Amino acid sequence: MSGQMNISSPEEPHSAPTLSAVAKLAGVSSITVSRVVRLPDLVAPETRGRVEAAMRELGYVPNQLAVGLARARTRSIGVLVPTIANSIFADTVQGLSDELEPLGYAVILAQSRYDAAREDYMLSTLLSRRPEAIIMVGSPATEDGARLLKRAGIPVAETWDLPATPIDAVAGFDNFEAGVTVARHLVAQGRNSFAFIGGDDPRATRRWNGFNEAAQALGIKAPRRLVLDRNASGSVVALAELPGVDAVFAANDAHAIGFMAGLRKAGLLRNGPAPEQPVAVIGLGDLEMGRLIAPSLSTIRVNGEAIGRTAAKLILTREGPRHIDLGFELVHRDSG
Amino acid sequence: MSGQMNISSPEEPHSAPTLSAVAKLAGVSSITVSRVVRLPDLVAPETRGRVEAAMRELGYVPNQLAVGLARARTRSIGVLVPTIANSIFADTVQGLSDELEPLGYAVILAQSRYDAAREDYMLSTLLSRRPEAIIMVGSPATEDGARLLKRAGIPVAETWDLPATPIDAVAGFDNFEAGVTVARHLVAQGRNSFAFIGGDDPRATRRWNGFNEAAQALGIKAPRRLVLDRNASGSVVALAELPGVDAVFAANDAHAIGFMAGLRKAGLLRNGPAPEQPVAVIGLGDLEMGRLIAPSLSTIRVNGEAIGRTAAKLILTREGPRHIDLGFELVHRDSG
DNA sequence: ACGCCAAATGACAACGTTAACATTATCAAT
DNA sequence: ATTGATAATGTTAACGTTGTCATTTGGCGT
């Protein structure tokens, strides 16, 4: 406008108005403005009116950094997921965020991309923001990461799994048992040549272990495990790589559906119910899409959103049980 | 392990160690510790070693709140999406976050849930954290929201659309034109009774407008518009509601696939190429799943991740073009 | 032996807010 | 009239960093 020097930005070089800017305009001290924001009842209606007018006029937005410093409460929570571009984790983030945002908490989101080094880096980045709690999918991949979390002295929720030695709270399900359940189911259906497809992250591996051990305990010959590249777009696995297999457990629904596309191309997919399928396919996650395709996808249903909500509730209180097994459920549809 | 006084181990309410705690332990002043973190070259190697040891011993993690206050740079950016549990937006968040995290920025995530009031609330929550920029899907729903952003005086990127009067930067595509493209395509295929299904948020509405106007301009009788409840799980729309329709444009792939499930149930889905379909279906977004199902889904391909990356780049610089049209592409597959 | 410069370190006041007291005005009860 | 309670407001010192000056060393040229 007039005496502006060099900082030329779209609107004005106005750095955000402060408490005392509002105070000056309203002719009160800054603490009074602070009170109008936090404890309006302590301020005389007439004064309050003046202050509120000043706040509106200046477009005052409190600086949460300063608040956080002064009160040692940041009203933020750190969330670490392998990747957000994966419906199941996205559901979890939505769940926890729906629980937390109305309470005034900010969600600071970080992705590890299934990389241990990046996970540790993200963990300390997160911690440097002094969140009041951390919610993560899975458990820290390294000892360093775990130590970081323990020393932080804040509530920590590990999700999507049931770690043997949890840091603090847990909201998950038994991935090993999920594998066992699938193996038993397939055996009960009379299948006898198994394969597992999916990533090799800790949780997928736990599913594989359960699947593998249970299958063998039931007298099935050792299942094959096909580790899929994470960005193997489409993950359309040729059955060529799995000769003779008549039942496949996929680490998640996306892989399962990709695999079914491969089967379809090979003419190995029927529209009828499970017994007609040359190759049974079971997924995990219960994506909505699995219900909609034909043949509909049998899957281990896991409620990602509930995991998120539960984790949020766990970090909000120190009381009650800290380890919650949300369980899973085998949903038997047409694919196997 | 000997002379520890009160800081007892793992679980105590020990507030995080500060610069001066480290300083005391290393026998230097706190400013020196600060320099070891930020400007290690200014510190004598011997001193630096001592300080680094002290930092490790205490598990020092800098307090970014204090840093942010002192330097007026928070190294954080606010991200506002309607919902994260929607693959296309999740891709965008992943894209921008992959671009920003390596640079040390934290992503503060907020969801509006397509609710104008909640959007405004989230916007000011976000702003109160003093992010260095805001990236949002779409544009502020209210005047208040827009004003808030303008007054904040930070870079703002609006995405997934091309607003007529952008606040600052834009990374999106023309939703109206997408609707037009679909209408033209369907007419070219000889279809003549159109319907649109999807939400009634601004972007979906823009798609509808383009679709509707282009269809009518091409001599097609006024298309029907079916507004779907957002949480209409499955969104399996009975064709019963759309008698006589032979072509449907869905506001996104999820709706399209849900609708196709309805068609399948009604026996109106063929496995062959588009001309054989009794009802053509076109989606938007190009979910991977659309490629995998049978019949494969024709769709308007939009690169959500690229939108995120582009938005991130835009807010990182003041130079170069501020309005980027990432475009879209009609992918013709078997569904229509 | 002297002054000088660079390297290494430190003191102190911000940054915007809140907690913990401190002060003033108002007014009813003696 | 004085007291004391209550309501309304203000002062000051944190919170954990960093920017901007000091200040202290030690080495070097002459």
mmCIF file of C-alpha atoms (C1' of nucleotides) in Angstrom, chain D:
data_model
loop_
_atom_site.group_PDB
_atom_site.id
_atom_site.type_symbol
_atom_site.label_atom_id
_atom_site.label_comp_id
_atom_site.label_asym_id
_atom_site.label_seq_id
_atom_site.Cartn_x
_atom_site.Cartn_y
_atom_site.Cartn_z
ATOM 1 C "C1'" DA D 1 -16.941 4.247 56.576
ATOM 2 C "C1'" DT D 2 -14.603 0.122 56.479
ATOM 3 C "C1'" DT D 3 -14.083 -4.638 55.213
ATOM 4 C "C1'" DG D 4 -13.974 -8.279 52.272
ATOM 5 C "C1'" DA D 5 -15.682 -10.864 48.498
ATOM 6 C "C1'" DT D 6 -16.067 -11.012 43.545
ATOM 7 C "C1'" DA D 7 -15.504 -9.698 38.864
ATOM 8 C "C1'" DA D 8 -12.536 -7.859 35.430
ATOM 9 C "C1'" DT D 9 -8.285 -6.965 33.857
ATOM 10 C "C1'" DG D 10 -3.212 -6.817 33.758
ATOM 11 C "C1'" DT D 11 2.107 -8.246 34.571
ATOM 12 C "C1'" DT D 12 5.644 -11.319 34.311
ATOM 13 C "C1'" DA D 13 7.996 -15.351 33.401
ATOM 14 C "C1'" DA D 14 8.131 -19.331 31.155
ATOM 15 C "C1'" DC D 15 7.921 -22.779 26.729
ATOM 16 C "C1'" DG D 16 12.456 -24.363 23.215
ATOM 17 C "C1'" DT D 17 14.476 -22.471 19.523
ATOM 18 C "C1'" DT D 18 17.223 -19.128 16.480
ATOM 19 C "C1'" DG D 19 19.269 -14.377 14.933
ATOM 20 C "C1'" DT D 20 22.254 -10.975 16.138
ATOM 21 C "C1'" DC D 21 25.545 -9.417 18.289
ATOM 22 C "C1'" DA D 22 29.537 -10.098 21.686
ATOM 23 C "C1'" DT D 23 33.648 -12.394 23.683
ATOM 24 C "C1'" DT D 24 37.383 -15.531 24.140
ATOM 25 C "C1'" DT D 25 40.991 -18.106 22.258
ATOM 26 C "C1'" DG D 26 45.066 -19.278 19.433
ATOM 27 C "C1'" DG D 27 48.042 -18.629 15.574
ATOM 28 C "C1'" DC D 28 50.385 -15.763 12.388
ATOM 29 C "C1'" DG D 29 53.092 -12.093 10.187
ATOM 30 C "C1'" DT D 30 56.298 -8.745 11.086
#
